Short mmCIF file of C-alpha atoms in Angstrom, two decimals:
data_model
loop_
_atom_site.label_atom_id
_atom_site.label_comp_id
_atom_site.label_asym_id
_atom_site.label_seq_id
_atom_site.Cartn_x
_atom_site.Cartn_y
_atom_site.Cartn_z
CA MET A 1 0.20 0.05 -0.26
CA ALA A 2 1.40 3.05 -0.92
CA LEU A 3 1.76 5.82 1.66
CA PRO A 4 1.03 9.69 0.87
CA VAL A 5 4.21 11.67 0.90
CA PRO A 6 3.82 15.00 3.07
CA GLN A 7 4.53 18.12 1.94
CA SER A 8 7.97 19.30 3.02
CA THR A 9 8.59 22.43 5.23
CA SER A 10 12.07 22.17 4.93
CA VAL A 11 13.78 25.64 3.48
CA THR A 12 16.97 23.52 2.72
CA THR A 13 17.05 21.90 -1.08
CA ALA A 14 19.81 19.67 -2.81
CA THR A 15 20.45 18.49 -6.30
CA SER A 16 19.19 14.46 -6.72
CA SER A 17 22.06 11.89 -6.74
CA SER A 18 20.31 10.70 -10.14
CA SER A 19 20.58 14.17 -11.90
CA ASN A 20 22.68 14.55 -14.64
CA PHE A 21 24.06 17.68 -12.64
CA PRO A 22 27.21 17.56 -10.49
CA SER A 23 26.33 17.15 -6.73
CA THR A 24 26.49 20.62 -4.83
CA SER A 25 26.08 21.45 -1.04
CA PRO A 26 22.74 22.07 0.48
CA ARG A 27 21.16 25.48 -0.76
CA LYS A 28 19.18 27.58 1.84
CA ILE A 29 16.10 29.88 0.67
CA LYS A 30 15.24 32.61 2.54
CA ILE A 31 11.53 33.09 3.19
CA SER A 32 9.98 36.19 4.51
CA CYS A 33 7.16 36.20 6.98
CA SER A 34 4.71 37.27 4.36
CA GLN A 35 5.61 34.62 1.66
CA LEU A 36 5.30 31.97 4.48
CA ARG A 37 1.83 33.46 5.59
CA PHE A 38 0.82 33.63 2.29
CA SER A 39 1.55 30.20 1.25
CA GLU A 40 -0.31 28.99 4.78
CA THR A 41 -3.10 30.94 3.66
CA LYS A 42 -3.16 29.39 -0.16
CA GLN A 43 -3.16 26.07 0.69
CA ALA A 44 -5.31 26.34 4.10
CA HIS A 45 -9.17 24.38 3.33
CA PRO A 46 -8.99 24.05 -0.22
CA ARG A 47 -12.48 22.74 -0.37
CA LEU A 48 -13.87 25.89 0.85
CA MET A 49 -12.28 27.41 -2.41
CA ASP A 50 -15.01 25.66 -4.43
CA ALA A 51 -17.59 27.22 -2.28
CA PHE A 52 -16.75 30.70 -3.26
CA LYS A 53 -17.47 29.68 -6.72
CA GLY A 54 -20.82 31.39 -7.91
CA ASN A 55 -21.13 32.98 -4.61
CA SER A 56 -20.59 36.93 -5.10
CA ALA A 57 -20.95 37.39 -1.22
CA LEU A 58 -18.57 35.01 -0.17
CA GLN A 59 -16.23 36.20 -2.89
CA VAL A 60 -16.29 39.84 -1.79
CA LYS A 61 -16.11 38.99 1.72
CA ALA A 62 -13.07 36.88 0.82
CA LEU A 63 -11.36 39.52 -1.13
CA ARG A 64 -11.81 42.25 1.86
CA GLU A 65 -10.23 39.72 4.27
CA SER A 66 -7.54 39.04 2.14
CA GLN A 67 -6.87 42.99 1.50
CA GLY A 68 -7.13 43.08 5.37
CA LEU A 69 -4.54 40.01 5.72
CA THR A 70 -2.05 41.54 3.16
CA GLN A 71 -2.11 45.02 4.99
CA GLU A 72 -1.69 43.09 8.55
CA ILE A 73 1.57 41.33 6.95
CA ILE A 74 2.61 44.61 5.56
CA ASN A 75 2.40 46.35 8.77
CA ASN A 76 3.80 43.75 10.75
CA GLU A 77 6.87 43.46 8.49
CA GLN A 78 7.18 47.42 9.18
CA LYS A 79 7.62 47.04 12.71
CA CYS A 80 9.69 44.30 12.38
CA VAL A 81 12.13 46.50 10.54
CA GLN A 82 11.79 49.65 12.70
CA ILE A 83 12.16 47.35 15.76
CA MET A 84 15.64 45.73 14.39
CA ASP A 85 16.86 49.13 13.48
CA ASN A 86 16.29 50.63 16.97
CA GLU A 87 18.54 47.83 18.37
CA SER A 88 20.83 48.38 15.84
CA GLU A 89 21.10 52.07 16.87
CA LEU A 90 21.14 50.86 20.33
CA PHE A 91 24.00 48.39 20.33
CA LYS A 92 25.92 51.23 18.05
CA GLU A 93 25.82 53.55 20.97
CA MET A 94 27.07 50.76 23.25
CA LYS A 95 29.83 50.31 20.90
CA ARG A 96 30.76 53.76 20.79
CA ARG A 97 30.66 53.82 25.04
CA PHE A 98 32.70 50.89 25.20
CA LEU A 99 35.48 52.09 22.90
CA THR A 100 35.42 55.32 24.54
CA PHE A 101 35.82 53.81 27.74
CA LYS A 102 38.64 51.58 26.59
CA LYS A 103 40.42 54.78 25.04
CA ASP A 104 39.89 57.15 28.06
CA LYS A 105 39.93 54.75 30.84
CA TYR A 106 41.54 51.30 30.30
CA LEU A 107 44.47 52.42 28.02
CA GLU A 108 45.12 55.37 30.07
CA ASN A 109 45.19 53.48 33.52
CA LEU A 110 46.72 50.04 31.69
CA GLU A 111 48.70 49.13 34.36
CA HIS A 112 45.81 49.75 36.88
CA PHE A 113 43.59 47.44 34.77
CA GLN A 114 46.46 44.53 34.41
CA SER A 115 46.73 44.53 38.10
CA LEU A 116 42.83 44.16 38.52
CA ALA A 117 43.20 41.21 36.15
CA LYS A 118 45.25 39.27 38.69
CA VAL A 119 43.28 40.39 41.96
CA GLN A 120 40.76 42.33 43.07
CA LYS A 121 40.65 43.97 46.74
CA PRO A 122 37.65 46.29 47.02
CA LYS A 123 36.79 48.01 50.18
CA PHE A 124 33.10 47.89 49.63
CA MET A 125 30.41 45.44 49.44
CA VAL A 126 27.31 47.50 48.29
CA ILE A 127 23.89 46.23 48.01
CA ALA A 128 21.54 48.44 45.53
CA CYS A 129 18.22 48.17 43.77
CA ALA A 130 17.97 47.02 40.47
CA ASP A 131 16.32 50.00 39.49
CA SER A 132 17.82 51.50 36.43
CA ARG A 133 18.05 55.20 37.61
CA VAL A 134 20.10 54.25 40.93
CA CYS A 135 23.36 52.68 39.51
CA PRO A 136 25.67 53.14 42.60
CA SER A 137 28.82 53.23 40.37
CA SER A 138 27.48 56.52 38.50
CA ILE A 139 25.76 57.92 41.63
CA LEU A 140 28.84 57.41 44.19
CA GLY A 141 31.68 57.31 41.69
CA PHE A 142 33.10 53.63 42.40
CA GLN A 143 35.67 52.77 39.68
CA PRO A 144 36.74 49.28 38.89
CA GLY A 145 37.89 47.11 41.90
CA GLU A 146 36.57 49.52 44.36
CA ALA A 147 33.13 47.98 45.00
CA PHE A 148 31.98 44.19 44.94
CA ILE A 149 28.11 45.19 43.61
CA VAL A 150 25.01 42.97 44.06
CA ARG A 151 21.63 44.48 42.88
CA ASN A 152 18.15 43.16 43.59
CA VAL A 153 14.41 44.58 43.84
CA ALA A 154 14.23 47.04 46.68
CA ASN A 155 18.05 46.34 47.75
CA LEU A 156 16.93 43.87 50.48
CA VAL A 157 19.03 41.54 52.76
CA PRO A 158 17.17 38.49 53.21
CA PRO A 159 18.01 37.30 57.05
CA TYR A 160 20.20 34.43 57.50
CA GLU A 161 17.55 31.73 58.05
CA ASN A 162 15.81 32.31 54.66
CA GLY A 163 18.44 30.24 53.07
CA PRO A 164 20.68 30.62 49.70
CA SER A 165 20.10 33.19 47.57
CA GLU A 166 22.23 35.33 45.06
CA THR A 167 22.63 38.28 47.65
CA ASN A 168 23.61 36.39 50.63
CA ALA A 169 26.11 34.27 48.11
CA ALA A 170 27.56 37.34 47.07
CA LEU A 171 27.80 38.54 50.95
CA GLU A 172 29.80 35.16 51.87
CA PHE A 173 32.21 35.91 49.05
CA SER A 174 32.72 39.63 49.51
CA VAL A 175 33.22 39.15 53.46
CA ASN A 176 34.84 35.62 53.88
CA SER A 177 37.15 35.79 50.37
CA LEU A 178 37.42 39.23 49.69
CA GLU A 179 37.51 40.46 53.08
CA VAL A 180 35.66 43.80 52.35
CA GLU A 181 35.92 46.41 55.28
CA ASN A 182 32.40 48.08 54.57
CA ILE A 183 28.71 46.90 53.52
CA LEU A 184 26.70 49.64 52.24
CA VAL A 185 23.02 48.96 51.63
CA VAL A 186 21.80 51.89 49.22
CA GLY A 187 17.94 52.81 48.83
CA HIS A 188 16.18 55.41 46.97
CA SER A 189 13.09 57.42 46.41
CA CYS A 190 10.11 56.38 44.48
CA CYS A 191 10.86 52.66 44.66
CA GLY A 192 8.62 50.20 42.89
CA GLY A 193 9.43 47.41 45.17
CA ILE A 194 9.07 49.29 48.32
CA ARG A 195 5.53 50.40 46.86
CA ALA A 196 4.57 46.67 45.77
CA LEU A 197 5.38 45.61 49.64
CA MET A 198 3.15 48.23 50.79
CA SER A 199 0.51 47.50 48.51
CA MET A 200 0.26 43.83 49.06
CA GLU A 201 -2.01 41.72 51.08
CA ASP A 202 0.12 40.23 54.04
CA ASN A 203 -1.51 36.78 54.08
CA LYS A 204 -2.18 36.22 50.57
CA ASN A 205 -0.41 33.20 48.75
CA SER A 206 0.90 34.91 45.58
CA SER A 207 2.70 33.10 42.67
CA SER A 208 4.52 36.64 41.97
CA PHE A 209 8.35 36.50 42.26
CA ILE A 210 8.27 39.98 43.07
CA GLU A 211 5.52 40.05 45.80
CA ASN A 212 7.28 36.72 47.12
CA TRP A 213 10.82 38.81 47.12
CA VAL A 214 9.82 41.83 48.65
CA ARG A 215 8.03 40.04 51.48
CA ILE A 216 11.40 40.07 52.98
CA GLY A 217 10.67 43.71 53.85
CA LYS A 218 7.61 42.79 56.01
CA PRO A 219 9.10 44.04 59.51
CA ALA A 220 9.87 47.48 57.85
CA LYS A 221 6.17 47.51 56.16
CA LEU A 222 4.67 46.83 59.75
CA SER A 223 6.87 49.63 61.41
CA THR A 224 5.64 51.97 58.73
CA LYS A 225 1.87 51.21 59.45
CA ALA A 226 2.48 51.65 63.02
CA THR A 227 4.00 55.21 62.43
CA ALA A 228 1.34 56.03 59.92
CA THR A 229 -1.45 55.61 62.32
CA ALA A 230 0.15 57.64 64.54
CA SER A 231 1.42 60.31 62.37
CA ASP A 232 -1.61 60.36 59.62
CA LEU A 233 0.74 59.46 57.00
CA ASN A 234 -0.71 59.26 53.47
CA PHE A 235 0.46 56.33 51.27
CA ASP A 236 3.22 58.10 49.38
CA GLN A 237 4.47 59.34 52.56
CA GLN A 238 4.33 55.65 53.86
CA CYS A 239 6.23 54.27 50.84
CA ARG A 240 8.77 57.09 51.38
CA HIS A 241 9.02 56.01 55.27
CA CYS A 242 9.38 52.21 54.31
CA GLU A 243 12.10 53.08 52.04
CA LYS A 244 14.14 54.12 54.60
CA VAL A 245 13.02 51.88 57.56
CA SER A 246 13.72 48.76 55.00
CA ILE A 247 17.40 49.80 54.66
CA ASN A 248 17.62 49.79 58.55
CA GLN A 249 15.84 46.07 58.71
CA SER A 250 18.34 44.87 56.12
CA LEU A 251 21.46 46.22 58.22
CA LEU A 252 19.79 44.06 61.25
CA ASN A 253 19.33 41.22 58.87
CA LEU A 254 23.16 41.63 57.88
CA LEU A 255 23.87 40.61 61.56
CA THR A 256 21.79 37.20 61.45
CA TYR A 257 24.90 35.87 59.41
CA PRO A 258 27.26 34.68 61.98
CA TRP A 259 30.35 35.54 60.00
CA ILE A 260 29.33 39.14 59.50
CA GLU A 261 28.42 39.61 62.98
CA GLU A 262 31.84 38.18 64.24
CA LYS A 263 33.69 40.44 62.27
CA VAL A 264 31.24 43.52 63.19
CA ALA A 265 31.99 42.43 66.69
CA ASN A 266 35.74 42.73 66.09
CA GLY A 267 35.75 45.92 64.25
CA LYS A 268 36.91 44.18 61.15
CA LEU A 269 33.84 45.31 59.39
CA SER A 270 31.18 47.97 59.53
CA VAL A 271 27.76 48.27 57.92
CA HIS A 272 26.26 51.49 56.84
CA GLY A 273 23.09 52.65 55.30
CA GLY A 274 22.46 55.01 52.45
CA TYR A 275 19.46 56.69 50.76
CA TYR A 276 19.72 58.54 47.29
CA ASP A 277 16.53 60.94 46.39
CA PHE A 278 16.85 61.13 42.74
CA VAL A 279 14.11 63.77 42.68
CA ASP A 280 16.30 66.41 44.33
CA CYS A 281 20.01 64.74 43.98
CA THR A 282 20.63 64.51 47.75
CA PHE A 283 22.05 61.28 49.62
CA GLU A 284 21.96 60.44 53.15
CA LYS A 285 24.32 58.13 54.71
CA TRP A 286 24.85 56.62 58.23
CA SER A 287 26.02 53.75 60.05
CA LEU A 288 24.79 51.03 62.05
CA ASN A 289 25.79 51.48 66.09
CA TYR A 290 26.53 47.69 67.11
CA LYS A 291 25.37 46.62 70.40
CA GLY A 292 25.87 43.13 70.55
CA SER A 293 22.87 40.75 70.61
CA GLU A 294 20.69 44.24 71.91
CA SER A 295 21.13 44.90 68.17
CA LYS A 296 18.73 42.15 66.86
CA GLU A 297 16.05 42.11 69.39
CA ASP A 298 12.59 43.02 68.47
CA GLY A 299 14.11 45.05 65.57
CA GLU A 300 15.69 47.67 67.84
CA TYR A 301 18.97 49.57 66.64
CA SER A 302 20.76 52.87 66.73
CA ILE A 303 22.42 54.74 64.36
CA LYS A 304 25.63 57.00 64.15
CA ASP A 305 27.74 59.24 61.98
CA ARG A 306 24.75 60.33 60.05
CA GLU A 307 25.50 62.72 57.01
CA PHE A 308 23.43 64.73 54.45
CA TRP A 309 25.28 65.13 51.10
CA CYS A 310 23.26 67.90 48.95
#
Protein backbone atom coordinates (compact mmCIF):
# COMPACT_ATOMS: atom_id res chain seq x y z
CA MET A 1 0.00 0.00 0.00
CA ALA A 2 1.47 3.32 -1.05
CA LEU A 3 1.68 5.96 1.70
CA PRO A 4 0.99 9.61 0.86
CA VAL A 5 4.09 11.75 0.83
CA PRO A 6 3.71 14.76 3.15
CA GLN A 7 4.55 18.19 1.82
CA SER A 8 8.00 19.26 2.89
CA THR A 9 8.42 22.38 5.01
CA SER A 10 12.20 22.36 4.74
CA VAL A 11 13.96 25.48 3.52
CA THR A 12 17.04 23.51 2.44
CA THR A 13 17.26 21.86 -1.00
CA ALA A 14 19.89 19.72 -2.71
CA THR A 15 20.29 18.23 -6.21
CA SER A 16 19.25 14.61 -6.64
CA SER A 17 21.98 12.00 -6.85
CA SER A 18 20.40 10.73 -10.09
CA SER A 19 20.56 14.14 -11.74
CA ASN A 20 22.91 14.82 -14.62
CA PHE A 21 24.13 17.89 -12.80
CA PRO A 22 27.11 17.61 -10.45
CA SER A 23 26.34 17.27 -6.74
CA THR A 24 26.33 20.55 -4.82
CA SER A 25 26.06 21.48 -1.15
CA PRO A 26 22.60 22.24 0.32
CA ARG A 27 21.23 25.60 -0.75
CA LYS A 28 19.40 27.73 1.83
CA ILE A 29 16.32 29.60 0.71
CA LYS A 30 15.27 32.71 2.65
CA ILE A 31 11.51 32.91 3.11
CA SER A 32 10.03 36.15 4.42
CA CYS A 33 7.23 36.26 6.94
CA SER A 34 4.78 37.48 4.28
CA GLN A 35 5.69 34.69 1.86
CA LEU A 36 5.21 32.06 4.55
CA ARG A 37 1.92 33.56 5.68
CA PHE A 38 0.64 33.80 2.08
CA SER A 39 1.63 30.18 1.39
CA GLU A 40 -0.18 28.96 4.48
CA THR A 41 -3.28 30.99 3.61
CA LYS A 42 -3.29 29.70 0.02
CA GLN A 43 -3.00 26.06 1.06
CA ALA A 44 -5.47 26.16 3.97
CA HIS A 45 -8.90 24.59 3.50
CA PRO A 46 -8.82 24.04 -0.32
CA ARG A 47 -12.39 22.70 -0.30
CA LEU A 48 -13.67 26.11 0.78
CA MET A 49 -12.35 27.60 -2.48
CA ASP A 50 -14.97 25.66 -4.43
CA ALA A 51 -17.68 27.10 -2.21
CA PHE A 52 -16.70 30.63 -3.28
CA LYS A 53 -17.47 29.87 -6.94
CA GLY A 54 -20.85 31.25 -7.95
CA ASN A 55 -21.34 33.03 -4.62
CA SER A 56 -20.59 36.72 -5.11
CA ALA A 57 -21.17 37.58 -1.44
CA LEU A 58 -18.55 35.09 -0.31
CA GLN A 59 -16.18 36.30 -3.01
CA VAL A 60 -16.49 39.93 -1.85
CA LYS A 61 -16.02 38.91 1.78
CA ALA A 62 -12.98 36.80 0.91
CA LEU A 63 -11.52 39.68 -1.10
CA ARG A 64 -11.93 42.10 1.82
CA GLU A 65 -10.43 39.66 4.30
CA SER A 66 -7.54 38.99 1.92
CA GLN A 67 -6.86 42.73 1.60
CA GLY A 68 -6.97 43.10 5.40
CA LEU A 69 -4.61 40.17 5.84
CA THR A 70 -2.21 41.65 3.30
CA GLN A 71 -2.21 45.02 5.10
CA GLU A 72 -1.66 43.28 8.46
CA ILE A 73 1.35 41.44 7.05
CA ILE A 74 2.78 44.68 5.64
CA ASN A 75 2.28 46.48 8.97
CA ASN A 76 3.93 43.63 10.90
CA GLU A 77 6.92 43.62 8.56
CA GLN A 78 7.30 47.38 8.93
CA LYS A 79 7.26 47.03 12.72
CA CYS A 80 9.88 44.25 12.56
CA VAL A 81 12.15 46.42 10.42
CA GLN A 82 11.73 49.37 12.80
CA ILE A 83 12.55 47.23 15.86
CA MET A 84 15.65 45.84 14.18
CA ASP A 85 16.78 49.36 13.25
CA ASN A 86 16.25 50.59 16.82
CA GLU A 87 18.21 47.65 18.25
CA SER A 88 21.00 48.29 15.80
CA GLU A 89 21.24 51.94 16.91
CA LEU A 90 21.25 50.93 20.59
CA PHE A 91 24.18 48.59 20.12
CA LYS A 92 26.01 51.11 17.97
CA GLU A 93 25.80 53.55 20.88
CA MET A 94 26.89 50.81 23.30
CA LYS A 95 29.88 50.06 21.09
CA ARG A 96 30.81 53.74 20.99
CA ARG A 97 30.67 53.95 24.80
CA PHE A 98 32.80 50.84 25.21
CA LEU A 99 35.46 52.09 22.81
CA THR A 100 35.46 55.44 24.61
CA PHE A 101 35.97 53.62 27.92
CA LYS A 102 38.80 51.60 26.43
CA LYS A 103 40.54 54.68 25.03
CA ASP A 104 39.99 57.12 27.91
CA LYS A 105 39.98 54.76 30.92
CA TYR A 106 41.52 51.38 30.17
CA LEU A 107 44.48 52.38 28.01
CA GLU A 108 45.16 55.50 30.10
CA ASN A 109 45.34 53.31 33.26
CA LEU A 110 46.68 50.13 31.72
CA GLU A 111 48.88 49.18 34.67
CA HIS A 112 45.97 49.47 37.09
CA PHE A 113 43.67 47.31 34.94
CA GLN A 114 46.38 44.71 34.41
CA SER A 115 46.73 44.53 38.18
CA LEU A 116 42.96 44.09 38.55
CA ALA A 117 43.11 41.23 36.06
CA LYS A 118 45.16 39.31 38.62
CA VAL A 119 43.33 40.12 41.85
CA GLN A 120 40.58 42.35 43.23
CA LYS A 121 40.67 43.97 46.68
CA PRO A 122 37.53 46.10 47.02
CA LYS A 123 36.93 48.02 50.22
CA PHE A 124 33.14 48.00 49.83
CA MET A 125 30.39 45.46 49.40
CA VAL A 126 27.37 47.39 48.04
CA ILE A 127 23.78 46.13 47.99
CA ALA A 128 21.66 48.39 45.80
CA CYS A 129 18.34 48.34 44.01
CA ALA A 130 18.08 47.02 40.45
CA ASP A 131 16.30 50.25 39.45
CA SER A 132 17.95 51.66 36.31
CA ARG A 133 18.01 55.17 37.81
CA VAL A 134 20.20 54.34 40.80
CA CYS A 135 23.43 52.79 39.51
CA PRO A 136 25.82 53.05 42.50
CA SER A 137 28.89 53.31 40.29
CA SER A 138 27.46 56.40 38.59
CA ILE A 139 26.02 58.02 41.72
CA LEU A 140 28.90 57.34 44.14
CA GLY A 141 31.72 57.23 41.61
CA PHE A 142 32.94 53.70 42.27
CA GLN A 143 35.76 52.79 39.89
CA PRO A 144 36.61 49.24 38.74
CA GLY A 145 38.04 47.29 41.68
CA GLU A 146 36.61 49.54 44.41
CA ALA A 147 33.26 47.91 45.16
CA PHE A 148 31.78 44.43 44.93
CA ILE A 149 28.16 45.15 43.97
CA VAL A 150 24.97 43.11 43.98
CA ARG A 151 21.63 44.60 42.95
CA ASN A 152 18.15 43.27 43.58
CA VAL A 153 14.59 44.54 43.73
CA ALA A 154 14.25 47.03 46.64
CA ASN A 155 17.86 46.49 47.82
CA LEU A 156 16.78 43.89 50.38
CA VAL A 157 19.00 41.64 52.50
CA PRO A 158 17.21 38.39 53.41
CA PRO A 159 17.88 37.07 56.94
CA TYR A 160 20.25 34.13 57.34
CA GLU A 161 17.44 31.66 58.09
CA ASN A 162 15.82 32.28 54.69
CA GLY A 163 18.47 30.15 53.01
CA PRO A 164 20.54 30.63 49.85
CA SER A 165 20.01 33.51 47.45
CA GLU A 166 22.20 35.45 45.04
CA THR A 167 22.42 38.26 47.62
CA ASN A 168 23.80 36.22 50.51
CA ALA A 169 26.06 34.30 48.12
CA ALA A 170 27.59 37.66 47.19
CA LEU A 171 27.81 38.56 50.87
CA GLU A 172 29.63 35.35 51.72
CA PHE A 173 32.16 35.82 48.94
CA SER A 174 32.81 39.50 49.61
CA VAL A 175 33.11 39.14 53.39
CA ASN A 176 34.93 35.81 53.69
CA SER A 177 37.02 35.75 50.51
CA LEU A 178 37.53 39.37 49.49
CA GLU A 179 37.51 40.55 53.12
CA VAL A 180 35.78 43.85 52.44
CA GLU A 181 35.82 46.37 55.25
CA ASN A 182 32.41 47.95 54.65
CA ILE A 183 28.94 46.82 53.64
CA LEU A 184 26.73 49.60 52.26
CA VAL A 185 23.00 49.09 51.64
CA VAL A 186 21.69 51.79 49.30
CA GLY A 187 17.97 52.55 49.00
CA HIS A 188 16.31 55.27 46.97
CA SER A 189 13.23 57.42 46.43
CA CYS A 190 10.20 56.29 44.40
CA CYS A 191 11.13 52.60 44.81
CA GLY A 192 8.70 50.35 42.95
CA GLY A 193 9.67 47.33 45.04
CA ILE A 194 8.78 49.10 48.29
CA ARG A 195 5.53 50.35 46.77
CA ALA A 196 4.70 46.74 45.85
CA LEU A 197 5.48 45.70 49.44
CA MET A 198 3.23 48.39 50.87
CA SER A 199 0.39 47.53 48.45
CA MET A 200 0.31 43.73 48.77
CA GLU A 201 -1.95 41.72 51.07
CA ASP A 202 0.13 40.25 53.86
CA ASN A 203 -1.55 36.85 54.25
CA LYS A 204 -2.32 36.18 50.60
CA ASN A 205 -0.51 33.38 48.79
CA SER A 206 0.96 34.67 45.57
CA SER A 207 2.71 33.20 42.55
CA SER A 208 4.37 36.56 41.86
CA PHE A 209 8.17 36.45 42.10
CA ILE A 210 8.16 40.14 43.05
CA GLU A 211 5.68 39.77 45.90
CA ASN A 212 7.42 36.69 47.29
CA TRP A 213 10.76 38.54 47.20
CA VAL A 214 9.69 41.88 48.73
CA ARG A 215 7.92 39.99 51.51
CA ILE A 216 11.40 39.98 53.11
CA GLY A 217 10.69 43.61 54.00
CA LYS A 218 7.48 42.86 55.92
CA PRO A 219 8.93 43.97 59.31
CA ALA A 220 9.69 47.37 57.78
CA LYS A 221 6.15 47.54 56.42
CA LEU A 222 4.59 46.76 59.81
CA SER A 223 6.78 49.39 61.47
CA THR A 224 5.75 51.91 58.82
CA LYS A 225 2.04 51.12 59.24
CA ALA A 226 2.34 51.68 62.99
CA THR A 227 4.03 55.03 62.38
CA ALA A 228 1.45 55.97 59.74
CA THR A 229 -1.39 55.37 62.21
CA ALA A 230 0.28 57.60 64.77
CA SER A 231 1.37 60.31 62.31
CA ASP A 232 -1.51 60.21 59.80
CA LEU A 233 0.74 59.63 56.77
CA ASN A 234 -0.76 59.25 53.31
CA PHE A 235 0.26 56.32 51.10
CA ASP A 236 3.09 58.11 49.28
CA GLN A 237 4.52 59.29 52.60
CA GLN A 238 4.27 55.75 53.95
CA CYS A 239 6.23 54.41 50.98
CA ARG A 240 8.96 57.01 51.46
CA HIS A 241 9.15 56.21 55.17
CA CYS A 242 9.32 52.48 54.45
CA GLU A 243 12.13 53.01 51.92
CA LYS A 244 14.37 54.16 54.77
CA VAL A 245 13.08 51.76 57.42
CA SER A 246 13.70 48.80 55.11
CA ILE A 247 17.35 49.83 54.76
CA ASN A 248 17.80 49.62 58.53
CA GLN A 249 15.95 46.30 58.57
CA SER A 250 18.45 45.01 56.02
CA LEU A 251 21.31 46.21 58.23
CA LEU A 252 19.86 44.19 61.09
CA ASN A 253 19.41 41.19 58.80
CA LEU A 254 23.13 41.38 58.00
CA LEU A 255 23.84 40.67 61.66
CA THR A 256 21.93 37.36 61.45
CA TYR A 257 24.87 35.96 59.45
CA PRO A 258 27.35 34.60 62.04
CA TRP A 259 30.44 35.44 60.02
CA ILE A 260 29.25 39.01 59.51
CA GLU A 261 28.33 39.60 63.14
CA GLU A 262 31.67 38.19 64.27
CA LYS A 263 33.64 40.61 62.12
CA VAL A 264 31.42 43.53 63.10
CA ALA A 265 31.91 42.68 66.78
CA ASN A 266 35.69 42.51 66.27
CA GLY A 267 35.76 45.86 64.49
CA LYS A 268 36.91 44.33 61.18
CA LEU A 269 33.70 45.14 59.35
CA SER A 270 31.26 48.07 59.41
CA VAL A 271 27.72 48.18 58.03
CA HIS A 272 26.21 51.35 56.62
CA GLY A 273 22.97 52.59 55.12
CA GLY A 274 22.48 55.08 52.31
CA TYR A 275 19.45 56.75 50.76
CA TYR A 276 19.54 58.40 47.35
CA ASP A 277 16.75 60.83 46.52
CA PHE A 278 16.91 61.26 42.75
CA VAL A 279 14.08 63.80 42.75
CA ASP A 280 16.35 66.51 44.20
CA CYS A 281 19.67 64.61 43.95
CA THR A 282 20.58 64.33 47.62
CA PHE A 283 22.22 61.48 49.48
CA GLU A 284 21.88 60.48 53.13
CA LYS A 285 24.47 58.21 54.74
CA TRP A 286 24.59 56.60 58.20
CA SER A 287 26.22 53.68 60.05
CA LEU A 288 24.73 51.02 62.30
CA ASN A 289 25.78 51.36 65.91
CA TYR A 290 26.51 47.76 66.88
CA LYS A 291 25.45 46.77 70.40
CA GLY A 292 25.92 43.04 70.35
CA SER A 293 22.82 40.89 70.64
CA GLU A 294 20.75 43.94 71.66
CA SER A 295 20.95 45.24 68.09
CA LYS A 296 18.85 42.36 66.80
CA GLU A 297 16.15 42.14 69.46
CA ASP A 298 12.67 43.28 68.45
CA GLY A 299 14.05 45.18 65.49
CA GLU A 300 15.66 47.81 67.70
CA TYR A 301 18.75 49.58 66.48
CA SER A 302 20.64 52.83 66.76
CA ILE A 303 22.59 54.66 64.12
CA LYS A 304 25.59 56.94 64.15
CA ASP A 305 27.66 59.17 61.86
CA ARG A 306 24.61 60.45 60.00
CA GLU A 307 25.46 62.75 57.08
CA PHE A 308 23.50 64.60 54.39
CA TRP A 309 25.14 65.25 51.04
CA CYS A 310 23.40 67.87 48.97
